[in-house]
Amino acid sequence: DSGVTQTPKHLITATGQRVTLRCSPRSGDLSVYWYQQSLDQGLQFLIQYYNGEERAKGNILERFSAQQFPDLHSELNLSSLELGDSALYFCASSSLETQYFGPGTRLLVL
Amino acid sequence: GENVEQHPSTLSVQEGDSAVIKCTYSDSASNYFPWYKQELGKRPQLIIDIRSNVGEKKDQRIAVTLNKTAKHFSLHITETQPDDSAVYFCAASKGDYKLSFGAGTTVTVRA
C-alpha cells in the first residue's frame, strides 16, 4: 500500500458525460500528479499540482481539468467524454523526487 | 522536453536467468532515474531508483547502472522468478519532479 488513495475504483459512463476522479496523497506529500494509461500504453503525464498551485502540464486535453484543495486532495475532472478517454487514471504523490502511485481509477466510456 | 526510450518492449526469460532492460534519455540535465514495476491492472510500484551522482545501485536481486556520458541506464534482475513477470517502466527527471516515462517492457519469466 503506497498511502495514496483514489476513488472510485471503477467508473462506467456514457459519451458526452462528465466525471470527477478523486485522489488523496500520502500524509505530508505536497505534490500530486495525474497520469493516464490507455490499454497497452505507457504512462502519460497529465498535470502536477504543488501545495494547491499548478506546477506542470503535460498532455492534458482542454476537456480535462484538475485542482488541488487546501487539504491537499486533488480532483481530476473529465468532461465531454469520448470513447478514447477510456483508460486507467493514476494519481501519484511525492514530497521529493520519488513518486508513489495510487491504485488508479478505471474509466470506461460507452 | 525529456524523451526516454526503453528497450526491449518484450522480454522472455527462463526462470533463474537474468533480465536486462535498457533506457536512454535525451536531456543531460536529468538527474533522477526511477524504475517501476506494474502488474496487470495494478499501480506502478517503485522498485529501485538512482541519482546522477551514483553509477550503480543494488538491492538484492535488482540492480541499476547509470552511464551519464552515454545518457543511458539499465535495470538488471538476476535469478528471475515467476513473480518478476510484469511490465517495467524506466523514467527520468531533471529535478523539477516531473517524470518522463519510457514505453515499458513486458517481462515474462518462464517456469
Short mmCIF file of C-alpha atoms in Angstrom, two decimals:
data_model
loop_
_atom_site.label_atom_id
_atom_site.label_comp_id
_atom_site.label_asym_id
_atom_site.label_seq_id
_atom_site.Cartn_x
_atom_site.Cartn_y
_atom_site.Cartn_z
CA ASP A 1 0.00 0.00 0.00
CA SER A 2 1.54 3.31 -1.13
CA GLY A 3 -0.57 5.51 1.12
CA VAL A 4 -2.14 7.21 -1.90
CA THR A 5 -5.88 6.63 -2.22
CA GLN A 6 -8.10 7.09 -5.25
CA THR A 7 -11.86 6.92 -5.66
CA PRO A 8 -13.78 5.49 -7.32
CA LYS A 9 -12.02 2.27 -8.33
CA HIS A 10 -14.22 1.82 -11.38
CA LEU A 11 -16.40 4.19 -13.34
CA ILE A 12 -18.65 3.42 -16.27
CA THR A 13 -20.28 6.30 -18.08
CA ALA A 14 -21.55 7.38 -21.47
CA THR A 15 -20.07 9.59 -24.14
CA GLY A 16 -20.65 13.27 -23.57
CA GLN A 17 -20.81 12.92 -19.80
CA ARG A 18 -18.60 14.46 -17.12
CA VAL A 19 -16.87 12.63 -14.28
CA THR A 20 -14.70 13.55 -11.33
CA LEU A 21 -11.85 11.41 -10.06
CA ARG A 22 -10.52 11.96 -6.57
CA CYS A 23 -7.08 11.47 -5.08
CA SER A 24 -5.74 11.77 -1.54
CA PRO A 25 -1.94 11.97 -1.34
CA ARG A 26 0.31 10.35 1.22
CA SER A 27 0.45 12.17 4.52
CA GLY A 28 2.90 15.04 4.24
CA ASP A 29 3.20 15.00 0.44
CA LEU A 30 2.54 18.37 -1.16
CA SER A 31 2.78 17.32 -4.79
CA VAL A 32 0.09 15.46 -6.70
CA TYR A 33 0.44 14.16 -10.25
CA TRP A 34 -2.15 12.74 -12.62
CA TYR A 35 -1.38 10.16 -15.31
CA GLN A 36 -3.43 8.46 -17.99
CA GLN A 37 -2.70 4.88 -19.05
CA SER A 38 -4.64 3.57 -22.04
CA LEU A 39 -4.74 -0.12 -22.94
CA ASP A 40 -1.25 -1.41 -23.71
CA GLN A 41 0.09 2.11 -23.41
CA GLY A 42 2.62 3.74 -21.19
CA LEU A 43 2.05 6.36 -18.55
CA GLN A 44 1.11 9.74 -19.99
CA PHE A 45 1.71 12.63 -17.63
CA LEU A 46 -1.29 14.95 -17.46
CA ILE A 47 -0.71 17.56 -14.77
CA GLN A 48 1.06 18.29 -11.49
CA TYR A 49 -0.04 20.35 -8.52
CA TYR A 50 2.13 21.51 -5.64
CA ASN A 51 0.52 22.79 -2.47
CA GLY A 52 -2.58 23.95 -4.30
CA GLU A 53 -0.86 25.50 -7.30
CA GLU A 54 -0.49 24.09 -10.78
CA ARG A 55 3.20 23.25 -11.28
CA ALA A 56 3.47 21.48 -14.63
CA LYS A 57 1.26 20.47 -17.51
CA GLY A 58 1.70 17.53 -19.81
CA ASN A 59 -0.54 16.08 -22.49
CA ILE A 60 -3.76 17.16 -20.86
CA LEU A 61 -6.75 17.82 -23.11
CA GLU A 62 -8.70 21.05 -22.79
CA ARG A 63 -11.75 18.96 -21.82
CA PHE A 64 -9.82 17.84 -18.72
CA SER A 65 -9.10 19.97 -15.69
CA ALA A 66 -7.76 19.43 -12.21
CA GLN A 67 -7.37 21.18 -8.92
CA GLN A 68 -5.76 20.64 -5.55
CA PHE A 69 -7.63 21.70 -2.45
CA PRO A 70 -6.31 23.19 0.83
CA ASP A 71 -6.37 19.76 2.45
CA LEU A 72 -4.11 18.65 -0.47
CA HIS A 73 -6.51 16.17 -2.00
CA SER A 74 -6.90 16.57 -5.74
CA GLU A 75 -9.66 16.08 -8.26
CA LEU A 76 -9.40 15.42 -11.98
CA ASN A 77 -12.45 16.48 -13.96
CA LEU A 78 -13.08 14.90 -17.35
CA SER A 79 -15.86 16.39 -19.46
CA SER A 80 -17.49 15.76 -22.85
CA LEU A 81 -16.20 12.24 -22.57
CA GLU A 82 -15.27 10.30 -25.68
CA LEU A 83 -14.74 6.58 -26.21
CA GLY A 84 -11.00 7.19 -26.42
CA ASP A 85 -10.93 8.55 -22.88
CA SER A 86 -11.42 5.03 -21.56
CA ALA A 87 -8.28 4.31 -19.58
CA LEU A 88 -6.73 3.83 -16.19
CA TYR A 89 -6.15 7.14 -14.44
CA PHE A 90 -3.45 7.18 -11.80
CA CYS A 91 -2.68 9.74 -9.21
CA ALA A 92 0.75 9.89 -7.61
CA SER A 93 2.14 11.98 -4.78
CA SER A 94 5.61 12.95 -3.68
CA SER A 95 7.48 15.03 -1.15
CA LEU A 96 10.75 14.96 -3.12
CA GLU A 97 11.52 13.22 -6.42
CA THR A 98 10.08 9.81 -5.61
CA GLN A 99 6.51 9.44 -6.77
CA TYR A 100 4.16 6.93 -5.14
CA PHE A 101 1.17 5.83 -7.15
CA GLY A 102 -2.38 5.23 -6.06
CA PRO A 103 -4.38 2.17 -7.13
CA GLY A 104 -5.95 4.00 -10.06
CA THR A 105 -9.46 4.61 -11.36
CA ARG A 106 -10.54 2.53 -14.32
CA LEU A 107 -12.80 4.61 -16.54
CA LEU A 108 -14.92 3.01 -19.22
CA VAL A 109 -16.79 5.28 -21.61
CA LEU A 110 -19.58 3.56 -23.54
CA GLY B 1 11.12 18.09 -23.18
CA GLU B 2 12.77 14.91 -21.97
CA ASN B 3 12.50 11.85 -24.21
CA VAL B 4 13.05 8.41 -22.71
CA GLU B 5 13.42 5.36 -24.93
CA GLN B 6 13.17 1.86 -23.49
CA HIS B 7 14.24 -1.47 -24.97
CA PRO B 8 13.24 -4.16 -25.46
CA SER B 9 9.46 -3.84 -25.50
CA THR B 10 9.06 -7.51 -24.56
CA LEU B 11 11.45 -9.90 -22.86
CA SER B 12 11.01 -13.59 -22.16
CA VAL B 13 13.49 -15.35 -19.88
CA GLN B 14 13.83 -18.75 -18.31
CA GLU B 15 13.34 -18.85 -14.55
CA GLY B 16 16.70 -18.40 -12.88
CA ASP B 17 18.21 -16.44 -15.77
CA SER B 18 18.93 -12.71 -15.77
CA ALA B 19 16.88 -9.98 -17.39
CA VAL B 20 18.27 -6.66 -18.59
CA ILE B 21 16.25 -3.63 -19.68
CA LYS B 22 17.91 -0.54 -21.14
CA CYS B 23 16.77 3.07 -21.31
CA THR B 24 18.24 6.15 -22.92
CA TYR B 25 17.36 9.74 -22.16
CA SER B 26 17.82 12.92 -24.12
CA ASP B 27 18.22 15.70 -21.57
CA SER B 28 21.66 15.82 -19.97
CA ALA B 29 20.15 17.81 -17.08
CA SER B 30 18.21 14.72 -15.93
CA ASN B 31 19.48 13.60 -12.55
CA TYR B 32 16.96 11.13 -11.11
CA PHE B 33 16.10 7.75 -12.64
CA PRO B 34 13.49 5.51 -11.02
CA TRP B 35 12.25 2.11 -12.15
CA TYR B 36 8.67 0.98 -11.64
CA LYS B 37 7.11 -2.47 -11.81
CA GLN B 38 3.47 -2.75 -12.81
CA GLU B 39 1.50 -5.97 -12.54
CA LEU B 40 -1.61 -6.34 -14.66
CA GLY B 41 -4.33 -3.91 -13.62
CA LYS B 42 -2.36 -2.65 -10.64
CA ARG B 43 -0.49 0.51 -9.77
CA PRO B 44 3.13 1.11 -10.76
CA GLN B 45 5.39 0.36 -7.79
CA LEU B 46 8.84 1.83 -7.33
CA ILE B 47 11.42 -0.95 -7.20
CA ILE B 48 14.68 0.96 -7.32
CA ASP B 49 15.99 4.40 -8.21
CA ILE B 50 19.33 6.04 -8.83
CA ARG B 51 20.62 9.57 -8.80
CA SER B 52 23.16 11.02 -11.18
CA ASN B 53 25.92 11.17 -8.59
CA VAL B 54 25.92 7.36 -8.36
CA GLY B 55 26.96 4.90 -11.07
CA GLU B 56 25.37 1.75 -9.70
CA LYS B 57 22.89 0.73 -7.04
CA LYS B 58 21.87 -2.73 -5.94
CA ASP B 59 19.00 -4.10 -3.88
CA GLN B 60 19.06 -7.88 -3.50
CA ARG B 61 18.36 -9.32 -6.98
CA ILE B 62 17.81 -5.94 -8.61
CA ALA B 63 20.49 -3.53 -9.75
CA VAL B 64 20.52 -0.33 -11.77
CA THR B 65 23.51 1.14 -13.60
CA LEU B 66 23.83 4.67 -14.96
CA ASN B 67 26.15 5.98 -17.66
CA LYS B 68 25.80 9.76 -17.67
CA THR B 69 28.19 10.26 -20.55
CA ALA B 70 26.20 7.99 -22.83
CA LYS B 71 22.90 9.05 -21.25
CA HIS B 72 21.65 5.57 -20.61
CA PHE B 73 20.68 3.48 -17.62
CA SER B 74 19.79 -0.17 -17.22
CA LEU B 75 17.85 -2.45 -14.91
CA HIS B 76 19.30 -5.86 -14.13
CA ILE B 77 17.25 -8.61 -12.49
CA THR B 78 19.18 -11.72 -11.50
CA GLU B 79 17.85 -15.18 -10.65
CA THR B 80 14.45 -14.32 -12.10
CA GLN B 81 11.33 -15.81 -10.56
CA PRO B 82 7.76 -16.13 -11.92
CA ASP B 83 6.73 -13.22 -9.63
CA ASP B 84 9.09 -10.98 -11.61
CA SER B 85 6.71 -11.23 -14.58
CA ALA B 86 5.27 -7.71 -15.05
CA VAL B 87 5.67 -4.54 -17.07
CA TYR B 88 8.71 -2.48 -16.09
CA PHE B 89 8.93 1.25 -16.72
CA CYS B 90 12.01 3.43 -16.55
CA ALA B 91 11.71 7.17 -16.02
CA ALA B 92 13.87 10.27 -15.86
CA SER B 93 13.56 13.60 -14.09
CA LYS B 94 15.69 16.74 -14.09
CA GLY B 95 14.89 17.93 -10.64
CA ASP B 96 11.54 19.52 -11.44
CA TYR B 97 9.86 16.39 -10.04
CA LYS B 98 8.18 15.72 -13.38
CA LEU B 99 8.86 12.19 -14.57
CA SER B 100 9.18 11.24 -18.23
CA PHE B 101 8.47 7.53 -18.64
CA GLY B 102 9.70 5.00 -21.13
CA ALA B 103 7.15 2.95 -23.05
CA GLY B 104 7.58 -0.10 -20.82
CA THR B 105 8.99 -3.61 -21.11
CA THR B 106 6.77 -6.65 -20.64
CA VAL B 107 8.84 -9.29 -18.87
CA THR B 108 7.71 -12.91 -18.87
CA VAL B 109 9.55 -15.43 -16.72
CA ARG B 110 9.05 -18.98 -17.97
CA ALA B 111 8.91 -21.65 -15.31
#
